[in-house]
Amino acid sequence: MNADVQKYVSSIGITLDRFIAQRQSDFPYAKGELSQLLRDIGLAAKVVNKAIMNSGLIGIEGPAGEQNSSGEDQQKLDVVANVRFIRALTRGGEVCAVISEEEDEMIDTGNHNAKYVVAMDPLDGSSNIDVNMPLGSIFSVYRRKSPIGTPPTIEDVLQRGTEQVAAGYIIYGSSNMLVYTTGHGVNGFTYDFSIGEFILSHPNMRSQDDGKIFSYNEGNLYDFPQGIQDFIEHCRQNKFSARYVGALVADVHRNLLKGGIFLYPATKKAPKGKLRLMFECNALAFLVEQAGGVATDGEQRILEIVPTEMHQRCPFIVGSKAMVEKVTEMLKAHKEVLA
Ligand code: P6P
C-alpha cells in the first residue's frame, strides 16, 4: 500500500464502546446490561462536555438561582449536567434508580426491570465553573437489592462502597478523559473531538506507591486535626509540591498519574468533612484502590463506611499508599479522628 495512504489509514485506536464490548467477558453472568450502562455514561459525558465547551456562548454560565440539598448554590451547568446524565441513564434502560448530588431524593427512572442503580456527582468542581478551570463528573454503579420488576427502594441506593460493580470519572480539562473501573483494573480514554469518540489512551492505570504532591485547601489548615497539620508540615519540610485545583476529580487524576495525596479532613465549617460519600468518595475510592492506591476517612477504608443517608459527608484522604499510610500514622500518634 502507498506509504502516504498507509500512514493516513493507521488505526484510530480502541474506542470506549469497542473496549467495553471486548471486556464483556469480565462479567460471565451479565448479558450486556452493564456494558450498555457504561456506554450511556459515555454518551452523557460527550453531551456535558459540549455544554461546558460552549457555556460562554449559549448563556449557561452563572448561578441557576436555586440551592441543592447540601445548601450549595446550583450553577446552570450543574443543572444541565444533572439533566443530561439522568436522561441518558433513564433512556438507556439499564438503571432503575439514580441518586445525584443535585437531587434531594432518589430518582425512580421507571425502568423497574433494570438491574442497576447509579450514584453520581454530575458536575464536580462548581467553584471552577465559568473560570475555565478543570471540572469533572463522578459515577458509581451498584446492583439493585430489591426484586427485579418492583419499584426501586432506598436500600438499593444506600450501599457500602465495597458493593460497587463499576465506578469512574470524566475530567473536562486540557484534554477530556473518561477513566473507569469494573473491578478489573483502571483504564483511561481520551476524547477525540474530530470523531466524537473516547479512545483508549491510558490502559491499566496504576497509582504511584509514593509521591511528592500534596493537595488540600490551605485556608483550612488551622482547622485541621493536629495529625493532619503535622503531615502538612512533613510535606513542607521535604519540599513536596502543593497542588490544589479546587476540583476533586482533577486533583485525584493528577495525583493518580504522578503520585500524590489529596486531603479534605473535617473542619470547623464542615465537621463531617465536605465531600459526599455516595456521590464522590465511594467512586474515587474504588477506582484508586483498583489502581493500587488507598482511600480512607482517617480511621477506616472509605469503601467500608456504612451509609445512613444519601447526602452524608465524610473526611476524605486519597492517593499514593505510602503517603496515606504516613498521614494515618500521624493521626494515630495524636489519637485523633477526622470525623
Ligand atoms: P473547597 C467542589 O465544590 C468540591 O466538591 C470538590 O470538587 C473540591 O475538591 C472541593 O469541593 C473544594 O472545596 O472548600 O476547597 O473550595
Short mmCIF file of C-alpha atoms and ligand atoms in Angstrom, two decimals:
data_model
loop_
_atom_site.label_atom_id
_atom_site.label_comp_id
_atom_site.label_asym_id
_atom_site.label_seq_id
_atom_site.Cartn_x
_atom_site.Cartn_y
_atom_site.Cartn_z
CA MET A 1 0.00 0.00 0.00
CA ASN A 2 1.20 3.53 -0.75
CA ALA A 3 3.19 4.85 2.25
CA ASP A 4 1.09 8.03 2.49
CA VAL A 5 -2.14 6.05 2.35
CA GLN A 6 -0.76 3.59 4.90
CA LYS A 7 0.01 6.47 7.28
CA TYR A 8 -3.39 8.04 6.70
CA VAL A 9 -5.32 4.83 7.37
CA SER A 10 -3.45 3.99 10.61
CA SER A 11 -5.74 2.68 13.34
CA ILE A 12 -7.73 5.26 15.33
CA GLY A 13 -7.17 3.09 18.39
CA ILE A 14 -9.72 1.27 20.58
CA THR A 15 -12.93 3.20 21.17
CA LEU A 16 -14.70 3.07 24.55
CA ASP A 17 -17.59 1.13 23.01
CA ARG A 18 -15.26 -1.49 21.50
CA PHE A 19 -13.25 -1.77 24.74
CA ILE A 20 -16.43 -2.30 26.77
CA ALA A 21 -17.61 -4.97 24.30
CA GLN A 22 -14.21 -6.68 24.42
CA ARG A 23 -14.33 -6.74 28.25
CA GLN A 24 -17.85 -8.18 28.30
CA SER A 25 -16.23 -11.49 29.20
CA ASP A 26 -15.25 -9.95 32.59
CA PHE A 27 -18.93 -10.42 33.51
CA PRO A 28 -19.84 -14.01 32.64
CA TYR A 29 -23.31 -13.64 34.11
CA ALA A 30 -24.06 -10.24 32.65
CA LYS A 31 -25.96 -10.09 29.38
CA GLY A 32 -24.58 -6.75 28.28
CA GLU A 33 -26.61 -4.53 30.60
CA LEU A 34 -23.58 -3.08 32.40
CA SER A 35 -21.86 -2.56 29.06
CA GLN A 36 -24.87 -0.61 27.81
CA LEU A 37 -24.94 1.42 31.05
CA LEU A 38 -21.29 2.40 30.61
CA ARG A 39 -22.00 3.41 27.02
CA ASP A 40 -24.88 5.58 28.28
CA ILE A 41 -22.49 7.32 30.67
CA GLY A 42 -20.03 7.85 27.80
CA LEU A 43 -22.80 9.44 25.72
CA ALA A 44 -23.86 11.78 28.55
CA ALA A 45 -20.20 12.74 29.07
CA LYS A 46 -19.93 13.84 25.42
CA VAL A 47 -23.07 15.99 25.70
CA VAL A 48 -21.97 17.55 29.01
CA ASN A 49 -18.56 18.21 27.52
CA LYS A 50 -20.20 20.12 24.65
CA ALA A 51 -22.21 22.21 27.15
CA ILE A 52 -19.06 23.07 29.14
CA MET A 53 -17.10 23.99 26.00
CA ASN A 54 -19.91 26.26 24.73
CA SER A 55 -21.23 27.58 28.06
CA GLY A 56 -19.87 31.08 27.46
CA LEU A 57 -21.57 31.22 24.06
CA ILE A 58 -25.00 29.81 24.88
CA GLY A 59 -25.76 31.67 28.11
CA ILE A 60 -25.47 28.79 30.58
CA GLU A 61 -22.79 30.33 32.76
CA GLY A 62 -23.51 31.58 36.26
CA PRO A 63 -25.94 30.58 39.04
CA ALA A 64 -29.22 28.80 38.35
CA GLY A 65 -30.89 30.67 41.22
CA GLU A 66 -31.54 27.58 43.37
CA GLN A 67 -29.68 25.57 46.03
CA ASN A 68 -29.08 21.82 46.11
CA SER A 69 -29.89 19.74 49.20
CA SER A 70 -26.40 20.42 50.54
CA GLY A 71 -27.32 24.12 50.61
CA GLU A 72 -24.89 24.94 47.80
CA ASP A 73 -25.85 27.42 45.08
CA GLN A 74 -26.51 25.43 41.91
CA GLN A 75 -24.79 26.69 38.80
CA LYS A 76 -26.64 26.45 35.47
CA LEU A 77 -24.05 23.91 34.28
CA ASP A 78 -24.70 21.78 37.39
CA VAL A 79 -28.37 21.56 36.36
CA VAL A 80 -27.54 20.88 32.69
CA ALA A 81 -25.15 18.06 33.61
CA ASN A 82 -27.66 16.58 36.06
CA VAL A 83 -30.44 16.52 33.46
CA ARG A 84 -28.15 15.04 30.79
CA PHE A 85 -26.86 12.15 32.92
CA ILE A 86 -30.28 11.28 34.38
CA ARG A 87 -31.88 11.41 30.89
CA ALA A 88 -29.14 9.23 29.31
CA LEU A 89 -29.39 6.67 32.12
CA THR A 90 -33.20 6.68 32.03
CA ARG A 91 -33.44 6.31 28.25
CA GLY A 92 -30.65 3.69 28.19
CA GLY A 93 -33.00 1.47 30.19
CA GLU A 94 -30.36 -0.28 32.33
CA VAL A 95 -30.81 1.77 35.53
CA CYS A 96 -33.85 1.61 37.84
CA ALA A 97 -32.78 4.47 40.12
CA VAL A 98 -30.36 7.37 40.23
CA ILE A 99 -29.21 9.41 43.21
CA SER A 100 -27.45 12.66 42.46
CA GLU A 101 -25.70 15.38 44.40
CA GLU A 102 -28.11 17.75 42.65
CA GLU A 103 -31.30 15.88 43.63
CA ASP A 104 -32.85 15.89 47.12
CA GLU A 105 -34.45 12.45 46.65
CA MET A 106 -33.82 9.22 44.73
CA ILE A 107 -34.96 9.36 41.10
CA ASP A 108 -37.11 6.36 40.03
CA THR A 109 -36.33 6.06 36.30
CA GLY A 110 -39.36 3.81 35.71
CA ASN A 111 -37.06 1.05 34.39
CA HIS A 112 -38.26 -1.40 37.06
CA ASN A 113 -36.82 -4.41 35.20
CA ALA A 114 -33.33 -2.87 35.26
CA LYS A 115 -30.62 -4.45 37.42
CA TYR A 116 -28.52 -1.42 38.33
CA VAL A 117 -28.60 1.87 40.23
CA VAL A 118 -26.25 4.84 39.79
CA ALA A 119 -24.96 7.40 42.30
CA MET A 120 -23.33 10.45 40.80
CA ASP A 121 -21.97 13.93 41.08
CA PRO A 122 -22.94 15.16 37.60
CA LEU A 123 -20.60 18.13 37.67
CA ASP A 124 -17.82 18.29 40.26
CA GLY A 125 -15.81 21.42 40.91
CA SER A 126 -18.53 24.07 40.87
CA SER A 127 -16.13 26.76 42.07
CA ASN A 128 -14.27 26.22 38.78
CA ILE A 129 -17.31 26.75 36.55
CA ASP A 130 -17.18 29.91 34.36
CA VAL A 131 -13.46 30.47 35.02
CA ASN A 132 -12.12 27.92 32.54
CA MET A 133 -10.67 25.63 35.18
CA PRO A 134 -10.98 21.82 35.17
CA LEU A 135 -14.28 20.17 36.04
CA GLY A 136 -15.38 16.56 36.46
CA SER A 137 -18.27 14.12 36.65
CA ILE A 138 -18.20 11.18 39.06
CA PHE A 139 -20.29 7.99 38.99
CA SER A 140 -20.79 4.75 40.91
CA VAL A 141 -22.77 1.72 39.74
CA TYR A 142 -24.36 -0.79 42.16
CA ARG A 143 -26.57 -3.84 41.63
CA ARG A 144 -30.08 -3.23 42.98
CA LYS A 145 -31.07 -5.19 46.12
CA SER A 146 -34.85 -5.15 45.58
CA PRO A 147 -36.54 -7.69 43.27
CA ILE A 148 -36.44 -7.06 39.51
CA GLY A 149 -39.79 -5.71 38.33
CA THR A 150 -40.54 -3.75 41.50
CA PRO A 151 -40.01 -0.02 42.17
CA PRO A 152 -36.52 0.83 43.49
CA THR A 153 -36.07 1.35 47.22
CA ILE A 154 -33.71 3.42 49.35
CA GLU A 155 -31.82 0.19 50.23
CA ASP A 156 -30.96 -0.11 46.52
CA VAL A 157 -29.10 3.19 46.57
CA LEU A 158 -27.66 3.31 50.10
CA GLN A 159 -24.95 0.67 49.74
CA ARG A 160 -21.39 0.42 51.03
CA GLY A 161 -18.68 1.30 48.55
CA THR A 162 -17.50 -2.32 48.54
CA GLU A 163 -20.74 -3.18 46.69
CA GLN A 164 -19.88 -1.11 43.61
CA VAL A 165 -19.72 -3.03 40.31
CA ALA A 166 -18.28 -0.07 38.41
CA ALA A 167 -17.12 3.49 39.10
CA GLY A 168 -15.30 6.27 37.36
CA TYR A 169 -14.98 9.87 36.44
CA ILE A 170 -14.84 12.17 33.47
CA ILE A 171 -12.35 15.03 33.64
CA TYR A 172 -13.05 18.09 31.49
CA GLY A 173 -9.60 19.64 31.36
CA SER A 174 -6.84 20.47 28.89
CA SER A 175 -7.95 17.18 27.38
CA ASN A 176 -11.14 15.34 28.28
CA MET A 177 -10.87 11.83 29.67
CA LEU A 178 -13.18 9.14 30.90
CA VAL A 179 -11.50 6.88 33.48
CA TYR A 180 -13.32 3.89 34.94
CA THR A 181 -13.05 0.52 36.64
CA THR A 182 -15.31 -2.50 36.82
CA GLY A 183 -13.14 -4.15 39.45
CA HIS A 184 -10.63 -5.42 36.89
CA GLY A 185 -8.12 -2.55 36.91
CA VAL A 186 -8.44 1.03 35.72
CA ASN A 187 -8.45 2.27 32.12
CA GLY A 188 -8.43 5.82 30.75
CA PHE A 189 -9.92 7.08 27.48
CA THR A 190 -9.15 10.42 25.85
CA TYR A 191 -11.89 12.21 23.91
CA ASP A 192 -11.10 12.66 20.21
CA PHE A 193 -13.21 15.66 19.16
CA SER A 194 -12.59 15.01 15.47
CA ILE A 195 -14.54 11.75 15.55
CA GLY A 196 -16.57 12.22 18.78
CA GLU A 197 -15.17 9.11 20.42
CA PHE A 198 -13.35 8.27 23.64
CA ILE A 199 -10.17 6.40 22.61
CA LEU A 200 -8.14 4.15 24.94
CA SER A 201 -5.08 6.22 25.85
CA HIS A 202 -4.15 5.08 29.38
CA PRO A 203 -4.54 1.29 29.64
CA ASN A 204 -4.14 -0.30 33.09
CA MET A 205 -3.55 2.90 35.06
CA ARG A 206 -1.55 2.33 38.27
CA SER A 207 -1.17 4.56 41.33
CA GLN A 208 2.40 5.51 42.25
CA ASP A 209 3.29 3.83 45.56
CA ASP A 210 4.66 7.14 46.87
CA GLY A 211 4.60 10.76 45.79
CA LYS A 212 5.69 14.33 46.37
CA ILE A 213 2.45 16.23 45.67
CA PHE A 214 0.00 17.18 48.41
CA SER A 215 -3.42 18.70 47.71
CA TYR A 216 -5.57 20.47 50.31
CA ASN A 217 -7.24 23.83 50.84
CA GLU A 218 -4.57 25.89 52.61
CA GLY A 219 -7.27 28.20 54.02
CA ASN A 220 -8.49 25.38 56.30
CA LEU A 221 -5.06 24.42 57.69
CA TYR A 222 -5.58 25.69 61.25
CA ASP A 223 -8.95 23.91 61.39
CA PHE A 224 -7.36 20.53 60.69
CA PRO A 225 -6.72 17.89 63.38
CA GLN A 226 -3.16 18.16 64.71
CA GLY A 227 -2.11 14.92 62.99
CA ILE A 228 -3.04 16.42 59.62
CA GLN A 229 -1.22 19.66 60.39
CA ASP A 230 1.85 17.59 61.29
CA PHE A 231 1.61 15.76 57.97
CA ILE A 232 1.36 19.05 56.05
CA GLU A 233 4.47 20.25 57.89
CA HIS A 234 6.20 16.95 56.96
CA CYS A 235 5.40 17.64 53.27
CA ARG A 236 6.71 21.19 53.52
CA GLN A 237 9.91 20.13 55.31
CA ASN A 238 10.51 17.65 52.47
CA LYS A 239 9.89 20.33 49.83
CA PHE A 240 6.94 18.46 48.28
CA SER A 241 4.81 20.36 45.74
CA ALA A 242 1.49 21.82 46.90
CA ARG A 243 -1.06 21.47 44.09
CA TYR A 244 -4.78 22.19 44.62
CA VAL A 245 -7.18 22.76 41.74
CA GLY A 246 -10.49 23.08 43.58
CA ALA A 247 -11.97 20.23 41.54
CA LEU A 248 -11.69 16.86 43.26
CA VAL A 249 -11.54 14.87 40.02
CA ALA A 250 -8.65 16.96 38.66
CA ASP A 251 -6.61 16.66 41.88
CA VAL A 252 -7.24 12.92 42.19
CA HIS A 253 -6.46 12.35 38.49
CA ARG A 254 -3.16 14.25 38.62
CA ASN A 255 -2.09 12.52 41.85
CA LEU A 256 -3.02 9.13 40.37
CA LEU A 257 -0.75 9.75 37.39
CA LYS A 258 2.15 11.48 39.16
CA GLY A 259 1.98 10.24 42.75
CA GLY A 260 0.45 12.35 45.50
CA ILE A 261 -2.23 12.73 48.17
CA PHE A 262 -5.50 14.68 48.39
CA LEU A 263 -6.87 15.61 51.79
CA TYR A 264 -10.23 17.06 52.75
CA PRO A 265 -10.43 16.46 56.52
CA ALA A 266 -13.20 17.54 58.85
CA THR A 267 -13.04 21.26 59.63
CA LYS A 268 -14.99 23.54 61.97
CA LYS A 269 -17.06 24.64 58.95
CA ALA A 270 -17.51 21.02 57.78
CA PRO A 271 -17.40 18.87 60.94
CA LYS A 272 -18.07 15.68 58.93
CA GLY A 273 -15.86 16.76 56.03
CA LYS A 274 -17.17 18.45 52.89
CA LEU A 275 -17.15 15.69 50.28
CA ARG A 276 -20.11 13.36 49.77
CA LEU A 277 -19.69 9.65 50.45
CA MET A 278 -22.21 8.39 47.89
CA PHE A 279 -21.61 10.89 45.08
CA GLU A 280 -17.83 11.49 45.22
CA CYS A 281 -15.80 9.48 47.73
CA ASN A 282 -17.02 5.91 47.11
CA ALA A 283 -16.44 6.09 43.36
CA LEU A 284 -12.95 7.60 43.62
CA ALA A 285 -12.01 5.29 46.48
CA PHE A 286 -12.99 2.19 44.45
CA LEU A 287 -11.10 3.43 41.39
CA VAL A 288 -7.94 4.49 43.26
CA GLU A 289 -7.84 1.20 45.21
CA GLN A 290 -8.19 -0.67 41.89
CA ALA A 291 -5.10 1.25 40.70
CA GLY A 292 -3.15 0.31 43.85
CA GLY A 293 -3.76 3.44 45.93
CA VAL A 294 -5.54 3.97 49.28
CA ALA A 295 -8.65 5.93 50.35
CA THR A 296 -9.62 6.49 53.98
CA ASP A 297 -11.52 8.86 56.24
CA GLY A 298 -8.52 8.74 58.57
CA GLU A 299 -10.00 5.87 60.57
CA GLN A 300 -11.31 3.30 58.06
CA ARG A 301 -11.43 2.45 54.36
CA ILE A 302 -13.90 4.74 52.63
CA LEU A 303 -15.43 1.67 50.98
CA GLU A 304 -16.28 0.14 54.39
CA ILE A 305 -18.34 3.13 55.58
CA VAL A 306 -21.99 2.06 56.01
CA PRO A 307 -24.12 4.89 54.56
CA THR A 308 -27.10 6.08 56.61
CA GLU A 309 -28.27 8.96 54.43
CA MET A 310 -27.97 9.87 50.75
CA HIS A 311 -26.13 13.18 51.15
CA GLN A 312 -23.87 12.24 54.02
CA ARG A 313 -20.37 13.68 54.01
CA CYS A 314 -17.11 12.12 55.12
CA PRO A 315 -13.50 13.20 55.61
CA PHE A 316 -11.54 12.08 52.54
CA ILE A 317 -7.83 11.23 52.24
CA VAL A 318 -6.89 9.52 48.97
CA GLY A 319 -3.79 8.81 46.92
CA SER A 320 -0.43 7.08 46.98
CA LYS A 321 -0.24 4.27 49.51
CA ALA A 322 2.90 5.41 51.35
CA MET A 323 1.60 8.98 51.73
CA VAL A 324 -1.83 7.93 53.03
CA GLU A 325 -0.18 5.50 55.45
CA LYS A 326 2.08 8.31 56.69
CA VAL A 327 -0.79 10.67 57.49
CA THR A 328 -2.81 7.86 59.10
CA GLU A 329 0.20 7.10 61.30
CA MET A 330 0.47 10.77 62.31
CA LEU A 331 -3.25 10.88 63.14
CA LYS A 332 -2.90 7.79 65.30
CA ALA A 333 0.07 9.43 67.03
CA HIS A 334 -2.34 12.11 68.15
CA LYS A 335 -5.12 9.53 68.69
CA GLU A 336 -7.38 11.88 66.75
CA VAL A 337 -10.20 11.00 64.38
CA LEU A 338 -11.06 13.16 61.43
CA ALA A 339 -14.82 12.91 61.73
P1 P6P B 1 -13.06 23.96 48.86
C1 P6P B 1 -16.02 21.29 44.55
O1 P6P B 1 -17.04 22.12 45.08
C2 P6P B 1 -15.69 20.22 45.58
O2 P6P B 1 -16.83 19.48 45.88
C3 P6P B 1 -14.55 19.34 45.09
O3 P6P B 1 -14.59 19.15 43.71
C4 P6P B 1 -13.32 20.08 45.54
O4 P6P B 1 -12.21 19.23 45.77
C5 P6P B 1 -13.78 20.72 46.84
O5 P6P B 1 -15.20 20.86 46.76
C6 P6P B 1 -13.16 22.09 47.03
O6 P6P B 1 -13.63 22.58 48.27
O7 P6P B 1 -13.69 24.07 50.21
O8 P6P B 1 -11.55 23.80 48.94
O9 P6P B 1 -13.47 25.02 47.88
#
